[in-house]
Amino acid sequence: MIAADPALEVCPDFALPFYEFIRSSLIADPGAQAQNHEEAAQALTDAWAAHNAQRCDDYTRQQDELEIQGPGRPEDQQEPPQIRQPTRPPSPVELEPERQPAQSNRRRPAPPTVRRDIIVSTNLQPRPSSFAISKLENFKYIDLWYFTRAGCSEAAAQAKAADNEGLSLTGGHNNERLGLRTTSTATASKNAILDEALPWGEFTQSRYAYLNYLPKAGWPKELYTDMAAFFVRVETHPLARMGDMGQKVLLEYQARARRDWHDHAKRGEVFNIAELNEDLIKIIKDEQQARNNERVSPPAQNHHNPD
């Protein structure tokens, strides 16, 4: 289900320096037919517009179906009762004013400088959960659902409740970075969707947010450039134009390839994920076709031969 009207979405400015590594991947890909950064930016814009138009059509059909179904029961639409939180007792520090001056001596971060020539970005990226960011920081596999609108919205809702929750320690295993996270955002979401089952539209949407956080998570340029090229080639593969069947093959391929890449990362060496393995894609296609045939094949019947 599409939560918001795609017609209200704004196309990213793919000519910005941030998207340079994606444009470079397109220019280096002979199948993309982009000779320079301007053509690559236009190709990305065209792809975004085509995808957005398809999502607009899907959203219109979805709203028409909801209108036909009618509203749910009145009791389903009632807001949940508000639960009054108990008053927090004062802490020992609050009860002992003489300790307050010592706390004021703590080192504070330096205030930021102001750039008057820069304003807030038009394309603000939603923030995923601390759980997802921690996975990226430690080069671990994470499902792309955490970078979808649904995943980021859930993370934002949990962050609002963080003041009423405890902290948990994350990392510390196999040279992972240690960090304190709020309990709600430090664990996997029960609503997460596996990459193989993620709708194609959410896959193409979420990979932008995913790639945006790789440099922020400390990935070197070579690694996140390879990952960007990987997603571009998956999304522009001929199977993507074959509809749901081909897209499911590519979704499973990217999930398998990324999982194996992250398994190699644990051992300190990774393969070139930007180059797609067409043999593996064919194997996945054949496997899915076999599963589909099993679903539609009628059960075998035992014929009785009379004596």
XYZ file of C-alpha atoms in Angstrom:
307
model
C 0.000 0.000 0.000
C 1.255 3.466 -0.929
C 0.949 5.672 2.169
C 1.211 9.133 0.574
C 0.275 10.645 -2.780
C 3.329 10.239 -5.061
C 2.207 13.326 -7.010
C 3.404 15.416 -4.057
C 6.933 14.023 -4.237
C 9.735 16.180 -5.628
C 12.291 14.720 -8.007
C 15.836 14.855 -6.598
C 18.283 17.124 -8.385
C 20.569 14.445 -9.820
C 22.978 17.121 -11.061
C 24.050 17.883 -7.479
C 27.563 16.847 -6.390
C 26.082 14.274 -3.982
C 24.900 12.131 -6.929
C 28.246 12.300 -8.732
C 29.150 8.711 -7.881
C 25.827 7.453 -9.299
C 26.282 9.517 -12.473
C 29.842 8.213 -12.816
C 28.544 4.648 -12.569
C 26.057 5.313 -15.368
C 28.732 6.877 -17.588
C 30.979 3.845 -17.032
C 28.143 1.436 -17.888
C 27.938 0.902 -21.697
C 24.320 -0.206 -21.435
C 23.237 3.069 -19.834
C 24.151 5.153 -22.938
C 25.162 8.208 -20.889
C 28.217 9.964 -22.293
C 28.621 12.698 -19.666
C 27.300 13.881 -16.304
C 24.559 15.976 -17.888
C 23.165 13.003 -19.811
C 23.501 10.775 -16.742
C 21.564 13.276 -14.608
C 18.846 13.466 -17.271
C 18.657 9.666 -17.466
C 18.205 9.444 -13.695
C 15.554 12.172 -13.819
C 13.686 10.379 -16.607
C 13.827 7.083 -14.697
C 12.523 8.785 -11.551
C 9.701 10.472 -13.479
C 8.634 7.222 -15.151
C 8.643 5.404 -11.825
C 6.753 8.229 -10.125
C 4.097 8.213 -12.876
C 3.575 4.483 -12.357
C 3.243 4.992 -8.607
C 0.732 7.810 -9.203
C -1.395 5.407 -11.257
C -1.120 2.739 -8.552
C -2.055 5.279 -5.883
C -5.145 6.382 -7.862
C -6.321 2.780 -8.231
C -5.647 2.195 -4.546
C -7.741 5.208 -3.524
C -10.558 4.128 -5.853
C -10.590 0.686 -4.213
C -10.631 2.200 -0.728
C -13.523 4.478 -1.713
C -15.507 1.500 -2.998
C -14.853 -0.441 0.204
C -16.102 2.474 2.279
C -14.963 3.537 5.750
C -14.374 0.975 8.439
C -16.428 0.538 11.557
C -16.787 3.691 13.685
C -15.072 2.025 16.599
C -12.061 1.304 14.376
C -11.655 5.010 13.707
C -11.646 6.127 17.314
C -8.384 7.387 18.695
C -6.794 5.215 21.382
C -7.288 6.450 24.931
C -4.548 8.687 26.272
C -2.565 7.094 29.082
C -1.314 9.548 31.657
C 2.336 9.019 32.438
C 3.296 8.943 36.127
C 5.190 11.927 37.433
C 8.937 11.303 37.445
C 10.454 11.646 40.913
C 13.342 14.120 41.215
C 16.790 12.658 40.719
C 19.483 12.810 43.426
C 21.283 15.450 41.361
C 18.190 17.652 41.367
C 17.899 17.272 45.135
C 21.502 18.346 45.677
C 22.021 21.832 44.181
C 25.663 21.932 45.250
C 26.495 19.405 42.546
C 25.129 21.531 39.728
C 28.231 23.779 39.306
C 30.379 20.694 38.709
C 28.136 19.652 35.821
C 28.368 23.087 34.227
C 32.120 22.554 33.848
C 31.634 19.725 31.394
C 33.173 20.261 27.994
C 30.610 21.424 25.464
C 30.948 21.040 21.700
C 32.033 24.132 19.795
C 29.155 26.024 18.165
C 28.866 25.556 14.382
C 29.784 28.232 11.887
C 27.027 29.782 9.770
C 27.060 29.595 5.958
C 24.808 32.438 4.810
C 25.076 31.312 1.190
C 23.419 27.936 1.911
C 19.785 27.184 2.770
C 18.071 23.975 3.843
C 17.985 21.313 1.128
C 14.811 20.797 -0.886
C 15.324 17.030 -0.795
C 15.595 16.206 2.891
C 16.349 12.538 3.412
C 14.293 10.638 6.022
C 16.336 9.188 8.874
C 16.356 5.418 9.409
C 16.527 3.753 12.808
C 19.668 3.563 14.920
C 19.534 -0.199 14.385
C 19.894 0.253 10.614
C 22.634 2.877 10.924
C 24.575 0.634 13.317
C 24.423 -2.187 10.761
C 25.892 0.093 8.089
C 28.612 1.366 10.410
C 29.729 -2.231 10.992
C 29.429 -3.281 7.305
C 26.590 -5.673 8.090
C 23.668 -6.612 5.871
C 20.440 -4.688 6.428
C 17.121 -5.020 4.601
C 16.219 -2.004 2.478
C 12.823 -1.752 4.202
C 14.522 0.221 6.990
C 15.194 2.980 4.426
C 11.640 3.120 3.020
C 9.111 5.733 4.103
C 7.443 3.148 6.346
C 10.721 2.166 7.985
C 11.846 5.759 8.555
C 8.387 6.775 9.808
C 8.478 3.988 12.369
C 11.969 5.089 13.444
C 10.750 8.685 13.835
C 7.785 7.572 15.954
C 10.079 5.525 18.181
C 12.483 8.431 18.544
C 9.663 10.606 19.934
C 9.141 8.073 22.701
C 12.860 7.780 23.442
C 12.685 10.050 26.509
C 10.478 7.508 28.275
C 12.695 4.563 27.451
C 16.008 3.175 28.553
C 19.298 2.873 26.708
C 20.956 -0.275 25.430
C 24.539 -0.953 24.411
C 25.045 -1.962 20.782
C 28.121 -3.405 19.093
C 31.158 -4.775 20.864
C 31.217 -8.099 18.991
C 33.821 -8.891 16.329
C 35.341 -5.394 16.503
C 31.975 -3.659 16.092
C 31.719 -0.052 17.200
C 30.211 0.399 20.627
C 27.329 2.792 21.059
C 24.333 3.637 23.225
C 20.950 3.473 21.502
C 17.411 3.906 22.739
C 15.887 0.498 23.377
C 13.122 0.837 20.753
C 15.469 1.727 17.890
C 18.351 -0.576 18.848
C 16.614 -3.760 17.736
C 15.134 -5.130 14.536
C 11.607 -4.071 13.654
C 8.870 -6.692 13.702
C 7.344 -4.903 10.703
C 10.445 -5.192 8.518
C 9.985 -6.757 5.075
C 12.664 -9.011 3.614
C 14.362 -7.682 0.490
C 12.993 -10.556 -1.586
C 9.410 -9.545 -0.720
C 9.859 -5.773 -0.988
C 7.702 -4.183 -3.738
C 9.784 -2.988 -6.675
C 8.678 0.620 -6.216
C 9.834 0.658 -2.601
C 13.117 -0.975 -3.626
C 13.935 1.757 -6.148
C 12.866 4.442 -3.671
C 14.714 3.105 -0.638
C 18.046 2.555 -2.327
C 18.565 6.330 -2.615
C 18.269 6.739 1.155
C 20.417 3.632 1.676
C 23.202 4.978 -0.547
C 22.929 8.388 1.099
C 23.877 6.896 4.468
C 26.875 4.839 3.311
C 29.363 7.768 3.379
C 27.849 8.965 6.664
C 28.432 5.491 8.109
C 32.122 5.715 7.290
C 32.227 3.692 4.071
C 35.236 4.574 1.875
C 34.473 6.010 -1.556
C 35.457 2.833 -3.429
C 32.938 0.725 -1.522
C 29.921 3.012 -1.747
C 30.676 3.776 -5.410
C 30.624 0.045 -6.154
C 27.371 -0.331 -4.245
C 25.824 2.592 -6.155
C 26.857 1.056 -9.482
C 25.382 -2.263 -8.340
C 21.958 -0.753 -7.677
C 21.991 1.205 -10.954
C 22.716 -1.954 -12.952
C 20.097 -3.987 -11.102
C 17.466 -1.293 -11.654
C 18.340 -0.886 -15.366
C 18.648 -4.625 -16.105
C 16.440 -5.844 -19.006
C 14.482 -8.055 -16.592
C 13.233 -4.915 -14.817
C 11.191 -4.083 -17.931
C 9.480 -7.492 -17.893
C 7.107 -6.548 -15.090
C 6.539 -8.307 -11.809
C 8.155 -11.613 -12.802
C 11.461 -10.091 -13.871
C 11.526 -7.642 -10.988
C 11.123 -10.441 -8.445
C 14.151 -12.167 -9.946
C 16.227 -8.996 -9.591
C 15.003 -8.399 -6.030
C 16.126 -11.861 -4.987
C 19.422 -11.459 -6.846
C 20.297 -8.177 -5.152
C 19.409 -9.652 -1.749
C 21.593 -12.734 -2.289
C 24.461 -10.721 -3.750
C 24.447 -8.154 -0.920
C 24.241 -10.820 1.782
C 27.220 -12.656 0.291
C 29.139 -9.380 -0.072
C 28.608 -8.577 3.611
C 29.627 -12.140 4.569
C 32.893 -11.525 2.717
C 33.248 -8.160 4.467
C 33.383 -9.978 7.814
C 36.489 -11.774 6.520
C 38.126 -8.522 5.451
C 37.857 -8.854 1.663
C 34.945 -8.294 -0.724
C 34.294 -9.053 -4.394
C 33.311 -6.602 -7.136
C 29.571 -6.381 -6.506
C 29.125 -3.782 -9.274
C 29.549 -6.509 -11.919
C 26.328 -8.517 -12.137
C 26.558 -12.306 -12.348
C 24.220 -13.214 -15.202
C 24.623 -16.935 -14.463
C 23.278 -16.437 -10.929
C 20.433 -14.292 -12.274
C 19.474 -17.135 -14.650
C 19.599 -19.678 -11.804
C 17.284 -17.517 -9.679
C 14.939 -17.033 -12.642
C 14.765 -20.805 -13.219
C 14.196 -21.454 -9.501
C 11.335 -18.973 -9.336
C 9.800 -20.378 -12.509
C 9.944 -23.886 -11.039
C 8.231 -22.691 -7.852
C 5.542 -20.959 -9.888
C 4.948 -24.128 -11.915
C 4.558 -26.146 -8.721
C 1.853 -23.743 -7.507
C -0.239 -23.926 -10.671
C 0.268 -27.597 -11.529
C -2.801 -29.769 -10.729
C -2.217 -32.584 -8.229
C -1.377 -35.950 -9.721
C -4.354 -38.338 -9.954
C -4.173 -42.076 -9.427
C -6.110 -43.870 -12.193
C -7.767 -47.131 -11.180
C -7.646 -49.844 -13.813
C -10.635 -52.193 -13.386
C -9.894 -55.930 -13.536
